[in-house]
CSV table of C-alpha atoms and ligand atoms in Angstrom, one decimal:
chain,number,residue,atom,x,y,z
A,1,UNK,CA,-3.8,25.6,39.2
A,2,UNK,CA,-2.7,23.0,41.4
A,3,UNK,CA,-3.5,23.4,45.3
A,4,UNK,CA,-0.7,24.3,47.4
A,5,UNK,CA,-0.5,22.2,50.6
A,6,UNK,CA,-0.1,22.9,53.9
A,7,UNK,CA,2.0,21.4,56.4
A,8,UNK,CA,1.2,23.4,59.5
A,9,UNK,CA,-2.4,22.1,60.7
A,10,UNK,CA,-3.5,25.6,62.5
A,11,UNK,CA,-2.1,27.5,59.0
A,12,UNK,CA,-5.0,29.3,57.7
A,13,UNK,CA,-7.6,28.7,60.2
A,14,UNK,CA,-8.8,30.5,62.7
A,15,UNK,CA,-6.2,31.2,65.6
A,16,UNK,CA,-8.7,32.4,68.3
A,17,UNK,CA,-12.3,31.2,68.2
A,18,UNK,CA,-14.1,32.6,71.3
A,19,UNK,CA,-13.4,37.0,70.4
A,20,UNK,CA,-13.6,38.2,66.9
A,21,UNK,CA,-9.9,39.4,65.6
A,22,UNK,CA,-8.7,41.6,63.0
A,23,UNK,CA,-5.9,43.8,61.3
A,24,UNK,CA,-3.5,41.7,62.8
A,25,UNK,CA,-0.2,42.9,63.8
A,26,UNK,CA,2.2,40.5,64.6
A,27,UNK,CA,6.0,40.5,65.7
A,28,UNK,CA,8.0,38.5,67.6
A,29,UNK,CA,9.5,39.6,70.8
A,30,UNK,CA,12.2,37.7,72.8
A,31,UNK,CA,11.3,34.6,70.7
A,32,UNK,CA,7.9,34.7,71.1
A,33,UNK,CA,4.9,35.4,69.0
A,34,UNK,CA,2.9,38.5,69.5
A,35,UNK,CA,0.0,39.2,67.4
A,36,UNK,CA,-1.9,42.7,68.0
A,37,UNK,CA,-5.3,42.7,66.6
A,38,UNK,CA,-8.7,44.8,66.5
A,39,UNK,CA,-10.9,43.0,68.7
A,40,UNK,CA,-14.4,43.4,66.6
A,41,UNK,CA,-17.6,43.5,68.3
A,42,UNK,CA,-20.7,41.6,67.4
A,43,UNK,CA,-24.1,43.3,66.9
A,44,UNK,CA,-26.7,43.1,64.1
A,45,UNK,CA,-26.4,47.4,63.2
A,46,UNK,CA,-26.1,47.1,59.2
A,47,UNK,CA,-23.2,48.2,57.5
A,48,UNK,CA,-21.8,51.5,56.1
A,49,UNK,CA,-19.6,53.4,53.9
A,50,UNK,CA,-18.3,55.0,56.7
A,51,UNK,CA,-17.4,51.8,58.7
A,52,UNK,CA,-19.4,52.9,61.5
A,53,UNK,CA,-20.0,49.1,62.0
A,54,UNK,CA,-16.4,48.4,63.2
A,55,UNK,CA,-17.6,49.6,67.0
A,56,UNK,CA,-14.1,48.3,68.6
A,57,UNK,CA,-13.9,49.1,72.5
A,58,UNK,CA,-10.7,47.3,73.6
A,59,UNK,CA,-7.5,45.6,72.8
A,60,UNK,CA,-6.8,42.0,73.5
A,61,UNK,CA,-3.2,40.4,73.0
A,62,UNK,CA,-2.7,37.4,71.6
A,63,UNK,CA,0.6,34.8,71.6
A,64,UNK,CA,1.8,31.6,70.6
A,65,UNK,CA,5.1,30.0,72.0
A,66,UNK,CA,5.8,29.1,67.8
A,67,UNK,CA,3.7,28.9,64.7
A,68,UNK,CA,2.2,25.3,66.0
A,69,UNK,CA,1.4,25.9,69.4
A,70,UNK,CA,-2.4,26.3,71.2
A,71,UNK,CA,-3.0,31.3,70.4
A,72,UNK,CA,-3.5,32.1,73.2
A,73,UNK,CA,-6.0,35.3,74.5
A,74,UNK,CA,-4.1,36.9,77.2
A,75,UNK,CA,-7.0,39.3,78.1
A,76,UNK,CA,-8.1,42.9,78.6
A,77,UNK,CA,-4.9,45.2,77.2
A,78,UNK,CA,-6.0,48.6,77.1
A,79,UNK,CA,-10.1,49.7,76.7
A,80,UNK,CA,-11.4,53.0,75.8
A,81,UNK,CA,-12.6,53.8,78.9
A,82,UNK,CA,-9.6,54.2,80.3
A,83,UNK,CA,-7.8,56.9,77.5
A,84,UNK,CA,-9.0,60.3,78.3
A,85,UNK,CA,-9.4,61.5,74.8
A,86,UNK,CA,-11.0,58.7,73.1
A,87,UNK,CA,-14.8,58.4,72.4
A,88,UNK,CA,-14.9,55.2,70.2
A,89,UNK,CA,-13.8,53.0,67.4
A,90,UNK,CA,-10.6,52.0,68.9
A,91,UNK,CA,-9.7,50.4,65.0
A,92,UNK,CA,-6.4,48.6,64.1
A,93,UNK,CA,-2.9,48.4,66.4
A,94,UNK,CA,0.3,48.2,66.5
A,95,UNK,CA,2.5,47.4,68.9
A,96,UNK,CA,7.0,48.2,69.2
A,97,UNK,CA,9.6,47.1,71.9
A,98,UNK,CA,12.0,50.1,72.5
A,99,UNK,CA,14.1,50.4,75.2
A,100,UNK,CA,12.8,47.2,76.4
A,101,UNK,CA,9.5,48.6,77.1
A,102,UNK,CA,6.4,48.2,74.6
A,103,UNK,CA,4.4,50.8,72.7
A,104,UNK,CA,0.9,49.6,71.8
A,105,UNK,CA,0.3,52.4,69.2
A,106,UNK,CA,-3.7,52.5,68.4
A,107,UNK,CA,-6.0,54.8,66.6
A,108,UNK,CA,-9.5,55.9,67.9
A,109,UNK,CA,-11.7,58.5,67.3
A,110,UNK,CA,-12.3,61.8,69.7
A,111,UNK,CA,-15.1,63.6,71.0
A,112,UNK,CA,-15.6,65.0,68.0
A,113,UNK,CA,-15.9,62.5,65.9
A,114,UNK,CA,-11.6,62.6,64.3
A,115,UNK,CA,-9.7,60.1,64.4
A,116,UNK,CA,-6.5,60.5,65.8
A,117,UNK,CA,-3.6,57.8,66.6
A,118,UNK,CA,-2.6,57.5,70.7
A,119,UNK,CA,0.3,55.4,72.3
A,120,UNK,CA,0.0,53.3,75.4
A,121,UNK,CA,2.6,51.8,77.5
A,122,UNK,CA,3.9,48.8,79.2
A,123,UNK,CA,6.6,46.9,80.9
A,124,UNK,CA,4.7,43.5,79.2
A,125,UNK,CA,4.1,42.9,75.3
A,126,UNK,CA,1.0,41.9,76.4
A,127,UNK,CA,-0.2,44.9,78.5
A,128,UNK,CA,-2.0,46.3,80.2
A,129,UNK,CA,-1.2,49.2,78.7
A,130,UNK,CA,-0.9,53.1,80.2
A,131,UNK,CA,-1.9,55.6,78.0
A,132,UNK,CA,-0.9,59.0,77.3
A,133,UNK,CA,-3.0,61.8,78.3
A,134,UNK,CA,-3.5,62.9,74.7
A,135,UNK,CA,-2.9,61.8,70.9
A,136,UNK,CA,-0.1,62.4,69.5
A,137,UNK,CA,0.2,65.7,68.3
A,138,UNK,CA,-0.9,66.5,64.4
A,139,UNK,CA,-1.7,62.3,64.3
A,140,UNK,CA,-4.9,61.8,62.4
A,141,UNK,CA,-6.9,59.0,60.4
A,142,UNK,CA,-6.0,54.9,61.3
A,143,UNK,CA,-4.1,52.0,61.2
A,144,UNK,CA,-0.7,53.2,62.1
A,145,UNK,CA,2.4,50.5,61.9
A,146,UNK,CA,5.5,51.2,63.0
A,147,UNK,CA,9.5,49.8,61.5
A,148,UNK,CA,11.7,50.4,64.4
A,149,UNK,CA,14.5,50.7,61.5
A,150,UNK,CA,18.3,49.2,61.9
A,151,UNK,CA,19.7,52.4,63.1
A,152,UNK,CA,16.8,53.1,65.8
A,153,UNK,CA,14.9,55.6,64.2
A,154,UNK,CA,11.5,54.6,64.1
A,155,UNK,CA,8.9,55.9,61.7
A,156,UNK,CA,4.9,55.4,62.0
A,157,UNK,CA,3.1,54.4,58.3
A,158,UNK,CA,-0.9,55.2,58.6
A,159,UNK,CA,-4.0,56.7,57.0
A,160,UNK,CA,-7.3,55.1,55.8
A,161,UNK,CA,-9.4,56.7,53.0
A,162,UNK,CA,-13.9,56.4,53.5
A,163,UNK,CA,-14.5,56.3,57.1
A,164,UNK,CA,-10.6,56.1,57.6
A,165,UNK,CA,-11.0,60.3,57.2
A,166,UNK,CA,-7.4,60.4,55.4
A,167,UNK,CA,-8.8,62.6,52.5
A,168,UNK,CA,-10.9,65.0,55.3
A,169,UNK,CA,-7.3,66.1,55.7
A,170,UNK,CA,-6.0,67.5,52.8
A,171,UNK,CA,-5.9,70.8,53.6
A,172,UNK,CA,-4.2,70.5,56.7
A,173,UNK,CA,-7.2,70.9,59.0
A,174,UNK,CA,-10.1,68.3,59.1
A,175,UNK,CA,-12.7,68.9,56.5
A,176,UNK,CA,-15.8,66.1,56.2
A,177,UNK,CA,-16.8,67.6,53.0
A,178,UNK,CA,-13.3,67.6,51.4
A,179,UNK,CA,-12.8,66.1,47.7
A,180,UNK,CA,-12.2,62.2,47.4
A,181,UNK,CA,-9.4,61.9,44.4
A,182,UNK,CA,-10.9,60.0,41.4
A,183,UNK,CA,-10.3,58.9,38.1
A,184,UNK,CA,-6.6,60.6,36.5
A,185,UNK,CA,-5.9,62.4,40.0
A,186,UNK,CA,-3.1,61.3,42.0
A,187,UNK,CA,-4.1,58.7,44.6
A,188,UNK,CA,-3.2,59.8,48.2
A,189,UNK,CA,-0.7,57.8,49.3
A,190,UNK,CA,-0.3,56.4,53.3
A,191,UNK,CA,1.1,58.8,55.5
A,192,UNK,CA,4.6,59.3,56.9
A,193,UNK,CA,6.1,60.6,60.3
A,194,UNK,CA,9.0,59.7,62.4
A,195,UNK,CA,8.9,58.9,66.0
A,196,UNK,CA,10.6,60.6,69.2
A,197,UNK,CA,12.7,58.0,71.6
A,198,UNK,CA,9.7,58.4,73.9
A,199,UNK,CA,7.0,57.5,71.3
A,200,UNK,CA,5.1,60.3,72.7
A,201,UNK,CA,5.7,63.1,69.8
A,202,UNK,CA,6.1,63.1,65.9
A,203,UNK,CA,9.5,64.6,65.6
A,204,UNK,CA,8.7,65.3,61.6
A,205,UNK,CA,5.7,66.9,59.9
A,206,UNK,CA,3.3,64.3,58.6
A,207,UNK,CA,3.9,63.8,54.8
A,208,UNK,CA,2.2,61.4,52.1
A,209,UNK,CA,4.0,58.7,50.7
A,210,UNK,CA,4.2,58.7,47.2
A,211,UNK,CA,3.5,54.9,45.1
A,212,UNK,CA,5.0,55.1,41.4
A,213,UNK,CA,3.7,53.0,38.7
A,214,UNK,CA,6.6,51.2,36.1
A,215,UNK,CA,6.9,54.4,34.2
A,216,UNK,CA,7.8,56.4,37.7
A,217,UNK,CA,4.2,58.2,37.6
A,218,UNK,CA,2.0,58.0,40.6
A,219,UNK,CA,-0.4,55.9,40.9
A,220,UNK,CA,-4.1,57.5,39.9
A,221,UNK,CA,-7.4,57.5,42.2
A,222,UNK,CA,-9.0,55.8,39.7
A,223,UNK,CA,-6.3,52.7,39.6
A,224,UNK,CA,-8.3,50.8,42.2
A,225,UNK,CA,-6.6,47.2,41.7
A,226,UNK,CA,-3.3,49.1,42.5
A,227,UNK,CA,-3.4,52.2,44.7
A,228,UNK,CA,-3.1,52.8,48.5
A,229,UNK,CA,-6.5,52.4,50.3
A,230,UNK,CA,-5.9,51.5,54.2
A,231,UNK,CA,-3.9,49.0,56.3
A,232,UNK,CA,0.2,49.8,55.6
A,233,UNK,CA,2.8,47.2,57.0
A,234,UNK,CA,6.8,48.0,56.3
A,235,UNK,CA,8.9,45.0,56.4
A,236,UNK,CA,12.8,45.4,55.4
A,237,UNK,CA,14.7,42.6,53.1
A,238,UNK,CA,18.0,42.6,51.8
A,239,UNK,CA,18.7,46.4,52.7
A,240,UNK,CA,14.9,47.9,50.9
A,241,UNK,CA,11.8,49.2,52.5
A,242,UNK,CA,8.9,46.7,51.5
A,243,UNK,CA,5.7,49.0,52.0
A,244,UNK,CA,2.4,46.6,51.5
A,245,UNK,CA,-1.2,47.5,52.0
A,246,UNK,CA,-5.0,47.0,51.1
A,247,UNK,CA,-6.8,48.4,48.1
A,248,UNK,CA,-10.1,48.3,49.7
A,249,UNK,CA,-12.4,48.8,47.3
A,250,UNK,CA,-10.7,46.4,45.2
A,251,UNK,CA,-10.0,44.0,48.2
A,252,UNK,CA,-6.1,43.1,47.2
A,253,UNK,CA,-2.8,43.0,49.5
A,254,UNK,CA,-0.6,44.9,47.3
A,255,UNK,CA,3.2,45.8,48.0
A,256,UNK,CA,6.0,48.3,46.7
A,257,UNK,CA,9.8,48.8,47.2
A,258,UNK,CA,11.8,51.7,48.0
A,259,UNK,CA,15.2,52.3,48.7
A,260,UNK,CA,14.3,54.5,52.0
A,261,UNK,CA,11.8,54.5,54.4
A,262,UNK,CA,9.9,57.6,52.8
A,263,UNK,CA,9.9,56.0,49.7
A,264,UNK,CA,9.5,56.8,46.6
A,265,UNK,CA,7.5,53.5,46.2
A,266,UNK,CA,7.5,52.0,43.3
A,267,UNK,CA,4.6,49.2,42.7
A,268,UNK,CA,5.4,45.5,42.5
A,269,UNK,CA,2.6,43.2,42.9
A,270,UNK,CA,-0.2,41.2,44.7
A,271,UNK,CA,0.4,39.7,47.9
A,272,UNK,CA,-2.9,38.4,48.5
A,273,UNK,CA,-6.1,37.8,46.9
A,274,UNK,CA,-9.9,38.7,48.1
A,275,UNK,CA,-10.2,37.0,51.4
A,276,UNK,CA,-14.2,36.3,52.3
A,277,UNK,CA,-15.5,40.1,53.9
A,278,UNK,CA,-15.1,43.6,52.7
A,279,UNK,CA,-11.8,44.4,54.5
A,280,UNK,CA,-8.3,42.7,54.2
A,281,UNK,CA,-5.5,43.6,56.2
A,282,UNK,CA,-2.2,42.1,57.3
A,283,UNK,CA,1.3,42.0,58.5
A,284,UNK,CA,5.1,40.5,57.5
A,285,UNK,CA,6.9,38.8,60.0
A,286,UNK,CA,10.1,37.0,59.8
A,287,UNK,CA,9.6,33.9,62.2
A,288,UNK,CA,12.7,31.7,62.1
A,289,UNK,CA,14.1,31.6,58.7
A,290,UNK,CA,11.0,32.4,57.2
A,291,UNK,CA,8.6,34.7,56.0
A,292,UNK,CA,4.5,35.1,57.2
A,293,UNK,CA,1.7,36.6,56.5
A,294,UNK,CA,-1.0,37.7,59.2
A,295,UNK,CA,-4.1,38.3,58.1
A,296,UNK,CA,-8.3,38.3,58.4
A,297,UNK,CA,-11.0,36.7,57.2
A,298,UNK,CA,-14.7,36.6,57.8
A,299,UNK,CA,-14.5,32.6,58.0
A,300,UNK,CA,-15.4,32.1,62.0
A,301,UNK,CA,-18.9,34.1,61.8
A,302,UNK,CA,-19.7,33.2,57.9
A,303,UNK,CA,-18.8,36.2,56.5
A,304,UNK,CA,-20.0,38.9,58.6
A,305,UNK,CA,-18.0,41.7,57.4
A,306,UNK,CA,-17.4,43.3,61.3
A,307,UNK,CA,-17.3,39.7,63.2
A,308,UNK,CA,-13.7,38.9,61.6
A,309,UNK,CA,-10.4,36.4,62.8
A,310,UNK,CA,-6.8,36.4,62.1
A,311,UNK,CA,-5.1,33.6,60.3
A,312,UNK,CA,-1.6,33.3,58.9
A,313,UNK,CA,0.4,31.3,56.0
A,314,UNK,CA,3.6,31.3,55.0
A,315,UNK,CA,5.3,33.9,52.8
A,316,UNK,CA,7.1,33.0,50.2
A,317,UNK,CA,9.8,35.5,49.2
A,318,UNK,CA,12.7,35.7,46.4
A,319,UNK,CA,16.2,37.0,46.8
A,320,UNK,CA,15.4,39.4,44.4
A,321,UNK,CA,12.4,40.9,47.0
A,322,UNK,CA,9.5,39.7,45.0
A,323,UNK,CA,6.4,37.9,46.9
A,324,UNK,CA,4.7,34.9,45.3
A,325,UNK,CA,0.7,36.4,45.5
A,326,UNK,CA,-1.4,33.9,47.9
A,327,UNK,CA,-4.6,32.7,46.7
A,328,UNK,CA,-6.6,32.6,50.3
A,329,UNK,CA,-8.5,29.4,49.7
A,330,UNK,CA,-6.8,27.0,47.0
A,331,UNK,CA,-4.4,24.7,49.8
A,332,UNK,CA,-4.8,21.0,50.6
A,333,UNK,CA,-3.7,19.6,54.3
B,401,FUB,O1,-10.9,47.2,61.7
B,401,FUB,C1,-11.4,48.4,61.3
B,401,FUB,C2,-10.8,48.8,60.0
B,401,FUB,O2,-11.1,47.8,59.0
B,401,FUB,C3,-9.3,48.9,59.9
B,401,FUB,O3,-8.8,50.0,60.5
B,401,FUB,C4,-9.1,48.7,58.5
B,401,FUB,O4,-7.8,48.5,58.1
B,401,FUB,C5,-10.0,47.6,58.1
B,401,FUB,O5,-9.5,46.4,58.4
């Protein structure tokens, strides 16, 4: 295969170098790159199943004035110790401009352990942020993202599987013990809710998101190279719902169309290959006339899996919707 190259020089390499980053989320706000990441923590603990090594305490905001230009760390956004109801893991953002004021939208876990997904405010995109009293209201599991959609409405993606808790809540209450899918069972898809104007409520019930394979039959626990594991993005082109996210296990950016925001979903393809680390997880932004990818990789600490930074590369997209896959390390400058 012959190496792609790269005409950016800061494309694919580490934007920040002094905090580890991950999960980035980026968007741009009056012309202006915002990139909402995890903000991992570095410690020797060994890993787990249950992620219990992603010990995230804060939220840092990062921006650059265009793609070539110096990312800058703007600082201390929003730390647990200052939302009443979290305990720890404050795991990956995102962040929406509505009514020109901006939502950082963030999941943590509670006092008891459940995670739960909380909202902070601000007058800046890059904080600091207020935070509500409380989570919002039947939110649980991580890594919410959030389409402010054409007509206003604005509708929250999220849900992680392993220590993500999404299948703990299958019955409607939180169960640690509950069944994990596998094999010919249906996968569980991301979850589904729409927004109130205030971003303080969910004004529908919570609902899984169903992924179709090319014959319209949903996507099986077992089909690990394809199903939904963690990390959902929406991006819109030409009128369709582009749902994308990680297969964990598998370690693939995979995406789907739909005709509506709740989907159905029907499967498509790779966006990205295995980055270096266990996790993968990105966003689409449309910067200028073209398409990016944010992402992580384990590059900056040499591949420990929970000392992670946020790259990006450039996207490229057909008319028809469909997304060239990236290969993370075959480019040449
Ligand atoms: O950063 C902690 C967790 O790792 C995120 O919530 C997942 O998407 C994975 O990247």
């Amino acid at each position: 295969m012959q190496k792609i190259k790269l005409s950016r020089p800061n494309e694919r390499t580490p934007l920040v170098r002094e905090i580890y980053t991950a999960d980035p989320s980026a968007h741009v706000f009056n012309g202006k790159i915002y990139i909402y990441p995890s903000h991992d923590f570095a410690h020797d603990c060994p890993d787990d199943d249950n992620g219990d090594q992603y010990i995230m305490q804060d939220y840092h905001v990062l921006s650059m004035d265009s793609l070539d230009s110096e990312c800058i760390d703007n600082g201390l956004a929003l730390s647990e110790d200052d939302v009443p109801w979290v305990k720890n893991q404050m795991w990956a953002p995102d962040c929406v401009c509505k009514n020109g004021r901006y939502y950082l939208v963030f999941p943590a876990k509670d006092y008891n352990g459940q995670f739960h997904i909380g909202v902070a405010v601000s007058d800046s995109p890059v904080g600091p942020f207020k935070p509500q009293e409380n989570f919002i209201k039947g939110s649980y599991s991580i890594d919410p993202a959030v389409l402010v959609d054409d007509d206003g409405h604005t509708y929250c993606y999220y849900g992680g599987l392993w220590g993500g808790q999404l299948e703990m809540w299958q019955s409607g209450s939180f169960d640690p013990n509950a069944h994990r899918p596998e094999g010919d069972e249906p996968a569980l898809g991301p979850m589904f809710a729409e927004f109130n104007d205030e971003m303080d409520a969910f004004i529908t019930e919570p609902k899984h998101l169903q992924i179709l394979d090319e014959n319209g039959e949903p996507l099986k626990a077992g089909d690990e190279d394809r199903r939904y594991f963690e990390g959902p993005w929406m991006h819109k082109f030409n009128g369709k719902y582009y749902l994308s996210y990680s297969t964990g296990t598998t370690h693939y950016l995979c995406y789907a169309e739909g005709e509506k925001p709740d989907g159905p979903f029907t499967y498509k393809g790779r966006i990205m290959e295995p980055v270096l680390g266990w996790t993968t997880h990105h966003s689409i932004v449309k910067i200028g006339d073209d398409w990016y990818l944010f992402y992580h990789d384990c590059e900056l600490s040499g591949g420990v899996t929970h000392e992670r930074c946020v790259k990006y590369t450039k996207l490229n997209i057909h008319e028809d919707g469909t997304i060239d896959t990236i290969i993370p390390y075959e480019f040449e400058r």
